Amino acid sequence: MAKSKFEYVRAFESQELCLPNCFVVVRVDGKNFHKFSDVHKYAKPNDARALRLMNKAALRVLVEFSPEIVLAYGQSDEYSFVFKRSTEIYCRRRDKLVTNVVSHFASSFGFHWKEAFGEDELKYPPTFDGRAVLYPTLTNLRDYLSWRQADCHINNLYNTAFWSLVLKKGLSPSEAEERLRGTVSSDKNELLFSEFGINYNNEPELFKKGTVIVRSMNVNVPVPLTDESAEESAFFLSKMPKLASNFQIRNCDLIGNPFWQAVESLVDV
Ligand code: DGT
Ligand code: MG
Ligand code: MG
Ligand code: MG
Ligand code: MG
């Protein structure tokens, strides 16, 4: 094929490759979801419709890039996708990886909106950012996921106490903030129990733990802490490619050893 005189501009393109042998974690996060959650009247502190939609968009990403993503973890407006360390997808080109994941996630979020939100319309197109982080060891990867799950727990405990004070006791946001200043976890647990009759341990695992999706293929993920009801499975599998049924969606602990004993042979490849 004849080359045009313009072809030389290609040489200006640069590309970064993800270091060999490292886990590639792509994390997406909603842009200004403080506002997005307000405009779409998300329930406070947690909106199960929104979290289930995030899970469904994430499942789409695992299916689209199957079998390269072995694990994903999501909470709030974020999701982390773990590519197996041996992945050769896009020759490990960083830009390709991040942009393909984030755009597939965002379009899936819009695509499945109605299944989660029904008559409540999507009022404007949501935006997600994306980044890739490389982890050389399984310990680093475990610590990364533990960090995200601990973040989920800390925020959820705070938000549950905060919104109880505001919505059930009529405190203003600044009064609630003042009331919680300097409290530790046990104080918040106690406050929820004594003032609102809430046993934090009994809150839904979806809210307390976030969600992990495992490319299952025979691994026996322990503690199906959520009952994966028929209704829930139907939600995840509707309007999805068949392959979606090969993934396990759980709201389980990622910090302790049992989860890793079950998935290590799947993840560390
Ligand atoms: P960013 O990420 O820098 O563009 O800004 P934001 O506003 O997305 O900040 P971020 O990602 O740190 O915090 C997530 C926001 O999303 C936070 O304002 C709470 C909101 N959000 C996420 N999930 C829920 C939910 O289930 N219910 C409610 N009410 N809000 C939620
Ligand atoms: Mg942010
Ligand atoms: Mg955000
Ligand atoms: Mg966030
Ligand atoms: Mg092209």
GROMACS .gro file of C-alpha atoms and ligand atoms in nm:
model
  304
    1MET     CA    1   0.000   0.000   0.000
    2ALA     CA    2   0.134   0.340  -0.093
    3LYS     CA    3   0.220   0.559   0.200
    4SER     CA    4   0.088   0.909   0.214
    5LYS     CA    5   0.324   1.191   0.295
    6PHE     CA    6   0.128   1.234   0.615
    7GLU     CA    7   0.213   0.893   0.759
    8TYR     CA    8   0.515   1.019   0.947
    9VAL     CA    9   0.285   1.163   1.218
   10ARG     CA   10   0.232   0.812   1.348
   11ALA     CA   11   0.581   0.828   1.493
   12PHE     CA   12   0.454   1.084   1.744
   13GLU     CA   13   0.233   0.825   1.913
   14SER     CA   14   0.380   0.677   2.225
   15GLN     CA   15   0.266   0.374   2.416
   16GLU     CA   16   0.328   0.246   2.762
   17LEU     CA   17   0.329  -0.128   2.827
   18CYS     CA   18   0.225  -0.272   3.162
   19LEU     CA   19   0.523  -0.436   3.329
   20PRO     CA   20   0.535  -0.812   3.261
   21ASN     CA   21   0.426  -1.053   3.532
   22CYS     CA   22   0.238  -0.791   3.736
   23PHE     CA   23  -0.132  -0.803   3.810
   24VAL     CA   24  -0.299  -0.521   3.620
   25VAL     CA   25  -0.577  -0.364   3.823
   26VAL     CA   26  -0.803  -0.123   3.638
   27ARG     CA   27  -1.017   0.086   3.871
   28VAL     CA   28  -1.309   0.290   3.742
   29ASP     CA   29  -1.483   0.554   3.953
   30GLY     CA   30  -1.790   0.765   3.886
   31LYS     CA   31  -1.724   1.131   3.806
   32ASN     CA   32  -1.892   1.361   4.055
   33PHE     CA   33  -2.130   1.095   4.182
   34HIS     CA   34  -2.197   1.322   4.475
   35LYS     CA   35  -2.413   1.513   4.227
   36PHE     CA   36  -2.517   1.212   4.016
   37SER     CA   37  -2.653   1.031   4.323
   38ASP     CA   38  -2.842   1.346   4.427
   39VAL     CA   39  -2.998   1.412   4.088
   40HIS     CA   40  -3.106   1.048   4.058
   41LYS     CA   41  -3.239   1.042   4.412
   42TYR     CA   42  -3.020   0.758   4.536
   43ALA     CA   43  -3.138   0.627   4.873
   44LYS     CA   44  -2.910   0.734   5.158
   45PRO     CA   45  -2.671   0.604   5.268
   46ASN     CA   46  -2.701   0.309   5.026
   47ASP     CA   47  -2.911   0.259   4.719
   48ALA     CA   48  -2.940  -0.112   4.640
   49ARG     CA   49  -3.059  -0.034   4.285
   50ALA     CA   50  -2.744   0.165   4.216
   51LEU     CA   51  -2.512  -0.095   4.367
   52ARG     CA   52  -2.677  -0.376   4.175
   53LEU     CA   53  -2.646  -0.173   3.855
   54MET     CA   54  -2.274  -0.121   3.923
   55ASN     CA   55  -2.246  -0.499   3.970
   56LYS     CA   56  -2.424  -0.567   3.646
   57ALA     CA   57  -2.207  -0.323   3.451
   58ALA     CA   58  -1.902  -0.490   3.607
   59LEU     CA   59  -2.025  -0.836   3.510
   60ARG     CA   60  -2.051  -0.705   3.153
   61VAL     CA   61  -1.685  -0.606   3.167
   62LEU     CA   62  -1.579  -0.951   3.293
   63VAL     CA   63  -1.777  -1.115   3.016
   64GLU     CA   64  -1.642  -0.880   2.747
   65PHE     CA   65  -1.280  -0.941   2.843
   66SER     CA   66  -1.322  -1.307   2.936
   67PRO     CA   67  -1.112  -1.492   3.032
   68GLU     CA   68  -0.852  -1.223   3.108
   69ILE     CA   69  -1.014  -1.072   3.421
   70VAL     CA   70  -1.008  -1.317   3.710
   71LEU     CA   71  -1.161  -1.105   3.982
   72ALA     CA   72  -1.340  -0.776   4.035
   73TYR     CA   73  -1.438  -0.582   4.345
   74GLY     CA   74  -1.682  -0.293   4.371
   75GLN     CA   75  -1.830  -0.058   4.629
   76SER     CA   76  -1.990   0.287   4.616
   77ASP     CA   77  -1.926   0.436   4.269
   78GLU     CA   78  -1.609   0.238   4.200
   79TYR     CA   79  -1.506  -0.100   4.060
   80SER     CA   80  -1.163  -0.264   4.040
   81PHE     CA   81  -1.090  -0.524   3.772
   82VAL     CA   82  -0.799  -0.762   3.821
   83PHE     CA   83  -0.639  -0.895   3.503
   84LYS     CA   84  -0.443  -1.215   3.547
   85ARG     CA   85  -0.071  -1.144   3.571
   86SER     CA   86   0.003  -1.343   3.254
   87THR     CA   87  -0.246  -1.152   3.042
   88GLU     CA   88  -0.129  -1.059   2.693
   89ILE     CA   89  -0.443  -0.867   2.606
   90TYR     CA   90  -0.363  -0.570   2.379
   91CYS     CA   91   0.001  -0.670   2.425
   92ARG     CA   92  -0.042  -0.513   2.773
   93ARG     CA   93  -0.076  -0.163   2.625
   94ARG     CA   94  -0.186   0.052   2.915
   95ASP     CA   95  -0.402   0.303   2.726
   96LYS     CA   96  -0.586   0.027   2.540
   97LEU     CA   97  -0.658  -0.161   2.862
   98VAL     CA   98  -0.784   0.132   3.065
   99THR     CA   99  -0.989   0.300   2.795
  100ASN     CA  100  -1.158  -0.021   2.681
  101VAL     CA  101  -1.253  -0.120   3.034
  102VAL     CA  102  -1.380   0.220   3.138
  103SER     CA  103  -1.582   0.279   2.823
  104HIS     CA  104  -1.741  -0.068   2.835
  105PHE     CA  105  -1.827  -0.015   3.199
  106ALA     CA  106  -1.983   0.326   3.137
  107SER     CA  107  -2.189   0.219   2.837
  108SER     CA  108  -2.308  -0.091   3.026
  109PHE     CA  109  -2.413   0.126   3.318
  110GLY     CA  110  -2.640   0.322   3.083
  111PHE     CA  111  -2.746   0.013   2.887
  112HIS     CA  112  -2.879  -0.167   3.198
  113TRP     CA  113  -3.009   0.141   3.379
  114LYS     CA  114  -3.376   0.066   3.326
  115GLU     CA  115  -3.349  -0.288   3.460
  116ALA     CA  116  -3.226  -0.146   3.789
  117PHE     CA  117  -3.414   0.184   3.810
  118GLY     CA  118  -3.738   0.107   3.625
  119GLU     CA  119  -3.943   0.421   3.569
  120ASP     CA  120  -3.680   0.650   3.725
  121GLU     CA  121  -3.508   0.784   3.418
  122LEU     CA  122  -3.141   0.835   3.354
  123LYS     CA  123  -3.125   1.216   3.346
  124TYR     CA  124  -2.781   1.268   3.191
  125PRO     CA  125  -2.497   1.046   3.066
  126PRO     CA  126  -2.270   0.938   3.351
  127THR     CA  127  -1.892   0.962   3.324
  128PHE     CA  128  -1.633   0.732   3.482
  129ASP     CA  129  -1.261   0.782   3.520
  130GLY     CA  130  -1.016   0.494   3.496
  131ARG     CA  131  -0.660   0.410   3.596
  132ALA     CA  132  -0.433   0.107   3.586
  133VAL     CA  133  -0.224   0.007   3.885
  134LEU     CA  134   0.034  -0.272   3.867
  135TYR     CA  135   0.097  -0.510   4.155
  136PRO     CA  136   0.396  -0.743   4.143
  137THR     CA  137   0.297  -0.984   4.421
  138LEU     CA  138  -0.016  -1.159   4.535
  139THR     CA  139   0.034  -1.002   4.877
  140ASN     CA  140   0.029  -0.654   4.720
  141LEU     CA  141  -0.288  -0.745   4.533
  142ARG     CA  142  -0.452  -0.878   4.849
  143ASP     CA  143  -0.354  -0.564   5.038
  144TYR     CA  144  -0.496  -0.347   4.760
  145LEU     CA  145  -0.832  -0.525   4.774
  146SER     CA  146  -0.828  -0.523   5.155
  147TRP     CA  147  -0.773  -0.147   5.139
  148ARG     CA  148  -1.078  -0.099   4.916
  149GLN     CA  149  -1.294  -0.327   5.133
  150ALA     CA  150  -1.181  -0.159   5.455
  151ASP     CA  151  -1.269   0.174   5.289
  152CYS     CA  152  -1.616   0.037   5.213
  153HIS     CA  153  -1.665  -0.070   5.575
  154ILE     CA  154  -1.540   0.254   5.729
  155ASN     CA  155  -1.748   0.473   5.498
  156ASN     CA  156  -2.057   0.259   5.538
  157LEU     CA  157  -2.045   0.259   5.916
  158TYR     CA  158  -1.996   0.636   5.919
  159ASN     CA  159  -2.268   0.698   5.659
  160THR     CA  160  -2.516   0.468   5.833
  161ALA     CA  161  -2.469   0.659   6.159
  162PHE     CA  162  -2.465   0.998   5.986
  163TRP     CA  163  -2.786   0.945   5.788
  164SER     CA  164  -2.963   0.790   6.086
  165LEU     CA  165  -2.893   1.108   6.281
  166VAL     CA  166  -3.010   1.328   5.993
  167LEU     CA  167  -3.308   1.131   5.861
  168LYS     CA  168  -3.441   0.972   6.180
  169LYS     CA  169  -3.344   1.226   6.442
  170GLY     CA  170  -3.372   1.543   6.240
  171LEU     CA  171  -3.017   1.665   6.304
  172SER     CA  172  -2.874   1.900   6.045
  173PRO     CA  173  -2.578   1.761   5.846
  174SER     CA  174  -2.336   1.978   6.044
  175GLU     CA  175  -2.488   1.871   6.377
  176ALA     CA  176  -2.457   1.505   6.274
  177GLU     CA  177  -2.097   1.563   6.168
  178GLU     CA  178  -2.026   1.726   6.502
  179ARG     CA  179  -2.193   1.438   6.689
  180LEU     CA  180  -1.969   1.184   6.510
  181ARG     CA  181  -1.643   1.380   6.533
  182GLY     CA  182  -1.375   1.179   6.711
  183THR     CA  183  -1.584   0.862   6.742
  184VAL     CA  184  -1.428   0.521   6.675
  185SER     CA  185  -1.607   0.218   6.525
  186SER     CA  186  -1.733   0.084   6.857
  187ASP     CA  187  -1.886   0.426   6.941
  188LYS     CA  188  -2.075   0.427   6.612
  189ASN     CA  189  -2.194   0.069   6.662
  190GLU     CA  190  -2.315   0.163   7.009
  191LEU     CA  191  -2.486   0.481   6.887
  192LEU     CA  192  -2.669   0.289   6.612
  193PHE     CA  193  -2.785   0.028   6.860
  194SER     CA  194  -2.885   0.245   7.154
  195GLU     CA  195  -3.041   0.534   6.962
  196PHE     CA  196  -3.185   0.361   6.657
  197GLY     CA  197  -3.213  -0.007   6.750
  198ILE     CA  198  -2.985  -0.092   6.458
  199ASN     CA  199  -2.749  -0.385   6.500
  200TYR     CA  200  -2.486  -0.293   6.242
  201ASN     CA  201  -2.391  -0.660   6.203
  202ASN     CA  202  -2.735  -0.726   6.061
  203GLU     CA  203  -2.706  -0.462   5.787
  204PRO     CA  204  -2.701  -0.609   5.433
  205GLU     CA  205  -2.367  -0.759   5.331
  206LEU     CA  206  -2.400  -0.575   4.998
  207PHE     CA  207  -2.359  -0.250   5.193
  208LYS     CA  208  -2.102  -0.364   5.450
  209LYS     CA  209  -1.872  -0.569   5.229
  210GLY     CA  210  -1.920  -0.449   4.873
  211THR     CA  211  -1.928  -0.706   4.593
  212VAL     CA  212  -1.674  -0.945   4.452
  213ILE     CA  213  -1.713  -1.115   4.116
  214VAL     CA  214  -1.504  -1.425   4.050
  215ARG     CA  215  -1.450  -1.594   3.717
  216SER     CA  216  -1.578  -1.907   3.878
  217MET     CA  217  -1.491  -2.215   3.672
  218ASN     CA  218  -1.519  -2.455   3.959
  219VAL     CA  219  -1.369  -2.256   4.244
  220ASN     CA  220  -1.564  -2.294   4.560
  221VAL     CA  221  -1.595  -1.942   4.696
  222PRO     CA  222  -1.662  -1.975   5.068
  223VAL     CA  223  -1.928  -1.801   5.269
  224PRO     CA  224  -2.198  -1.711   5.022
  225LEU     CA  225  -2.283  -1.448   5.280
  226THR     CA  226  -2.567  -1.327   5.065
  227ASP     CA  227  -2.835  -1.565   4.966
  228GLU     CA  228  -2.812  -1.552   4.591
  229SER     CA  229  -3.185  -1.566   4.543
  230ALA     CA  230  -3.346  -1.676   4.221
  231GLU     CA  231  -3.467  -1.320   4.174
  232GLU     CA  232  -3.114  -1.185   4.211
  233SER     CA  233  -2.970  -1.435   3.962
  234ALA     CA  234  -3.244  -1.347   3.717
  235PHE     CA  235  -3.156  -0.979   3.748
  236PHE     CA  236  -2.788  -1.044   3.677
  237LEU     CA  237  -2.852  -1.275   3.384
  238SER     CA  238  -3.124  -1.082   3.202
  239LYS     CA  239  -3.009  -0.914   2.877
  240MET     CA  240  -2.666  -1.069   2.929
  241PRO     CA  241  -2.461  -1.300   2.711
  242LYS     CA  242  -2.478  -1.666   2.819
  243LEU     CA  243  -2.122  -1.653   2.945
  244ALA     CA  244  -2.239  -1.439   3.238
  245SER     CA  245  -2.358  -1.750   3.419
  246ASN     CA  246  -1.994  -1.859   3.456
  247PHE     CA  247  -1.922  -1.591   3.714
  248GLN     CA  248  -1.996  -1.587   4.086
  249ILE     CA  249  -2.119  -1.268   4.248
  250ARG     CA  250  -2.067  -1.254   4.624
  251ASN     CA  251  -2.071  -1.007   4.910
  252CYS     CA  252  -1.798  -1.178   5.106
  253ASP     CA  253  -1.489  -1.099   5.308
  254LEU     CA  254  -1.171  -1.044   5.105
  255ILE     CA  255  -0.944  -0.956   5.391
  256GLY     CA  256  -0.915  -1.294   5.566
  257ASN     CA  257  -0.758  -1.613   5.430
  258PRO     CA  258  -1.061  -1.833   5.343
  259PHE     CA  259  -1.148  -1.640   5.028
  260TRP     CA  260  -0.791  -1.658   4.903
  261GLN     CA  261  -0.753  -2.025   4.978
  262ALA     CA  262  -1.048  -2.082   4.747
  263VAL     CA  263  -0.945  -1.853   4.461
  264GLU     CA  264  -0.565  -1.845   4.466
  265SER     CA  265  -0.521  -2.107   4.195
  266LEU     CA  266  -0.759  -1.912   3.974
  267VAL     CA  267  -0.616  -1.567   4.041
  268ASP     CA  268  -0.241  -1.624   4.055
  269VAL     CA  269  -0.184  -1.733   3.697
  270DGT     P1  270  -1.501   1.217   4.190
  270DGT     O1  271  -1.493   1.069   4.203
  270DGT     O2  272  -1.377   1.282   4.239
  270DGT     O3  273  -1.539   1.264   4.053
  270DGT     O4  274  -1.620   1.271   4.288
  270DGT     P2  275  -1.737   1.187   4.355
  270DGT     O5  276  -1.841   1.285   4.396
  270DGT     O6  277  -1.782   1.074   4.268
  270DGT     O7  278  -1.666   1.131   4.487
  270DGT     P3  279  -1.633   0.984   4.536
  270DGT     O8  280  -1.612   0.890   4.423
  270DGT     O9  281  -1.520   0.996   4.633
  270DGT    O10  282  -1.761   0.945   4.621
  270DGT     C1  283  -1.870   0.875   4.572
  270DGT     C2  284  -1.998   0.957   4.582
  270DGT    O11  285  -2.106   0.879   4.534
  270DGT     C3  286  -2.032   1.000   4.724
  270DGT    O12  287  -2.072   1.136   4.722
  270DGT     C4  288  -2.153   0.917   4.761
  270DGT     C5  289  -2.211   0.878   4.627
  270DGT     N1  290  -2.269   0.745   4.634
  270DGT     C6  291  -2.215   0.628   4.593
  270DGT     N2  292  -2.299   0.525   4.619
  270DGT     C7  293  -2.408   0.577   4.677
  270DGT     C8  294  -2.532   0.523   4.727
  270DGT    O13  295  -2.559   0.401   4.722
  270DGT     N3  296  -2.622   0.610   4.782
  270DGT     C9  297  -2.596   0.744   4.788
  270DGT     N4  298  -2.687   0.824   4.842
  270DGT     N5  299  -2.482   0.800   4.741
  270DGT    C10  300  -2.391   0.717   4.688
  271MG      MG  301  -1.275   1.019   4.357
  272MG      MG  302  -1.652   0.919   4.219
  273MG      MG  303  -1.569   0.680   4.455
  274MG      MG  304  -0.926   0.114   1.546
   0.00000   0.00000   0.00000
